[in-house]
């Protein structure tokens, strides 16, 4: 006696209720509104200020009190609409920021792109130290009547506090602790600024700048520079925006290219005040860095301010004795200079040439002694200079004429062709300029003083340029010969492969397969001993990618004698699969030529035929993954018949690899569904025949598989595809095959190499099967529900685990299915397939057959519950009884007296021995009471009265 269901109305009831939201005046995404503060000026005698505001405060503003109510910022707010002013300032600032960032083109690589690489590369495991600012209470209790001169004196005293021990040194910090402390300082700076503690903010910046003079852990210095200059950038931006905000007058903000004449006196005075404060800093390094951070503020004072300051700051760096500290100071000046005045290249050039004059300091006794103390080798020390020199040269070389490169090369020659400088020059200038002078650079590299910077890195940098630009045609072979003479002599496999990877692209780009073959042979020779290739898979993959990019002719590629031996070096399964996929993907995308496809099919056939009884399972999986990747990539477009022919041929070729057969079945099913999609479900005679051919392919192939659950799932999946394509008899055949296969399911199966009970897998499959059987129409020549009856017989005869209740769980799901089958309209259908609700139309004989089946299934469930009456199985009995009760509650018509009484008995049985979960029972009873309030569920009221709750005691 199934309950009648209206699925549409039930769905509506279960939907979340939509409630209109009324936020009133508040919304978290609404822009902040600035409230105007109106100040009324009274007579001077005993002057007071009367302020009206939506957010008024009882506290008197000390600044307004001192200035007799004539605070210039308040006057600006009173003269203009604050909302409009704020919006105008925001839009102008955004536009100005955009214009500033576009002062150099998009072809200029910004500092932000290098930041992450530097932090990742320059690390340390040594302990670090840092000085933290300790805030002083001195001078904070300022009275409202204090004079301005007293405030100035107090602030200067606070600034002097920094020199008088307002710091705390933290020792033995790890690198991560150090970075966290720097981040804390950055946040403290922002907090101090937002709370109008400008002197404290300046102290923090000075303190951080001092850290850049410390080289005790020298290998961490580049990363320290990145972290500290982030704080300096924040400070510079805060100061600039503060002064800019003071320039807003009568709703009009400064134009993008404003002149100093348009800046008001208040803003100029504040700007000068900042520069005077910085000029009073006693130590050179913090004074230099803090002034460089606010260099942009010179725009408020004079048109030539920046152009006058840059040479002075450049000269200041000459006073820094440590060459490493000095070169990073020059890098920061270049960085700021490129942001605020990229047109002033002469100052940037002077900065670099100053560095060249002091370059010999790197090899001086002071530096050498420092390296000995810190146990740092000269090659490692020289790499610390690379980020700074590379950045300086990038700034100088940006859109520079070719003549500047010639000048740089001459200066490098005068310094003995220093390898470090030469490498940075090749990295900075345009690839076209470098490529045109390739032979000159090779001559300089030969003569250069390595000084701990190896020549192979120079050839690598040259190769990177030649991958982007072509050298003169007459020099190409000589360039390759000269470079490869050096590369092939490298003993360290990692150094060798890093260089070879770059020059392979040059070889592929400008030479024939003969030269490529020679290079590949040399790589194999160097990387095979001691299995060095295992540590160089990324570089080897890069080489393969470059080769197949330039040699796109399949026949030419496989004519390269060393190509396949090169592939043999990929012995790690995951890498080898990726490389083979890369090769196949490249050629399948580039052509649909049947000759090429046939060649690749032959390669796959060769791999398949290598499988024998001794082949390991891992090897089989790897080969199957490769072949499946190839099968998935083959597409003949709308030529579906050609696609099916390919799958038929592939089935005959790869019959020994079960995963490949499974993939072929899925691919053919997908082909049938694509045909249905093209025809929009309305098959013609031709497409109907084609779909039946696809179905036949699957039906023939599935029995050849050994995994029984794979077969069951494929029978079900293929049957669903057949049903969707209106192949009803074929769908019945798949479902019958699945039913007949269920008795063969073993009690134990192997899962990931371990034997596990198969009950859970069988239960999952049968639940999916029941969901499909709901929409499968009965065969006209078979009895009513012949598939369901057959499946129930199989379940009844199947040998289940002794301590398993899965048989009852399956029967419970059968009741769900039978309940759904009694409805006038089923909950879902297959398009263009009439299910039993349409065929029988609620016929009484059909419903009677369903009721008989229900009675049989219920009897089986009750017998099982009775068998669980022993003491050791009472808990299982309680759980199953409650589960069966919930099934009857959801699907049964409880107006039937027998069913009603059965549900009460099950409820009592679930609680009888004290194993029922009290919370679950209470919630179930509450649900019944809620349901009883619905008009069609009024009979639940009587049911709730008959369901007692028993305590465990």
PDB file of N, CA and C in Angstrom, residues 55 68 89 150 253-254 267 278 523 613 668 881 931:
ATOM      1  N   UNK A  55      27.873  62.436  13.839  1.00  0.00           N
ATOM      2  CA  UNK A  55      28.595  61.586  14.788  1.00  0.00           C
ATOM      3  C   UNK A  55      29.394  62.478  15.724  1.00  0.00           C
ATOM      4  N   UNK A  68      42.273  77.993  17.245  1.00  0.00           N
ATOM      5  CA  UNK A  68      41.127  78.895  17.385  1.00  0.00           C
ATOM      6  C   UNK A  68      40.029  78.550  16.384  1.00  0.00           C
ATOM      7  N   UNK A  89      38.786  62.816  -5.265  1.00  0.00           N
ATOM      8  CA  UNK A  89      40.155  62.460  -4.896  1.00  0.00           C
ATOM      9  C   UNK A  89      40.468  61.012  -5.236  1.00  0.00           C
ATOM     10  N   UNK A 150      55.973  74.347  21.354  1.00  0.00           N
ATOM     11  CA  UNK A 150      56.183  73.283  22.330  1.00  0.00           C
ATOM     12  C   UNK A 150      56.003  71.918  21.680  1.00  0.00           C
ATOM     13  N   UNK A 253      40.981  68.910  -7.331  1.00  0.00           N
ATOM     14  CA  UNK A 253      42.254  68.308  -6.959  1.00  0.00           C
ATOM     15  C   UNK A 253      43.303  68.675  -8.000  1.00  0.00           C
ATOM     16  N   UNK A 254      44.559  68.403  -7.667  1.00  0.00           N
ATOM     17  CA  UNK A 254      45.642  68.746  -8.596  1.00  0.00           C
ATOM     18  C   UNK A 254      45.536  67.945  -9.883  1.00  0.00           C
ATOM     19  N   UNK A 267      50.801  72.677   1.997  1.00  0.00           N
ATOM     20  CA  UNK A 267      51.355  71.415   1.498  1.00  0.00           C
ATOM     21  C   UNK A 267      52.863  71.524   1.316  1.00  0.00           C
ATOM     22  N   UNK A 278      64.240  64.344   7.738  1.00  0.00           N
ATOM     23  CA  UNK A 278      65.128  63.292   7.202  1.00  0.00           C
ATOM     24  C   UNK A 278      66.568  63.779   7.175  1.00  0.00           C
ATOM     25  N   UNK A 523      73.884  14.878 -25.300  1.00  0.00           N
ATOM     26  CA  UNK A 523      73.097  14.914 -24.048  1.00  0.00           C
ATOM     27  C   UNK A 523      72.999  13.508 -23.462  1.00  0.00           C
ATOM     28  N   UNK A 613      53.209 -12.668 -19.942  1.00  0.00           N
ATOM     29  CA  UNK A 613      52.848 -13.179 -18.618  1.00  0.00           C
ATOM     30  C   UNK A 613      53.767 -12.659 -17.522  1.00  0.00           C
ATOM     31  N   UNK A 668      32.989   4.429 -27.257  1.00  0.00           N
ATOM     32  CA  UNK A 668      31.895   4.084 -28.181  1.00  0.00           C
ATOM     33  C   UNK A 668      30.552   4.547 -27.614  1.00  0.00           C
ATOM     34  N   UNK A 881      15.357  -2.382  12.258  1.00  0.00           N
ATOM     35  CA  UNK A 881      13.940  -2.123  12.515  1.00  0.00           C
ATOM     36  C   UNK A 881      13.620  -0.642  12.325  1.00  0.00           C
ATOM     37  N   UNK A 931       4.612  16.572  10.327  1.00  0.00           N
ATOM     38  CA  UNK A 931       3.929  16.135   9.111  1.00  0.00           C
ATOM     39  C   UNK A 931       2.418  16.023   9.327  1.00  0.00           C
TER      40      UNK A 931
END
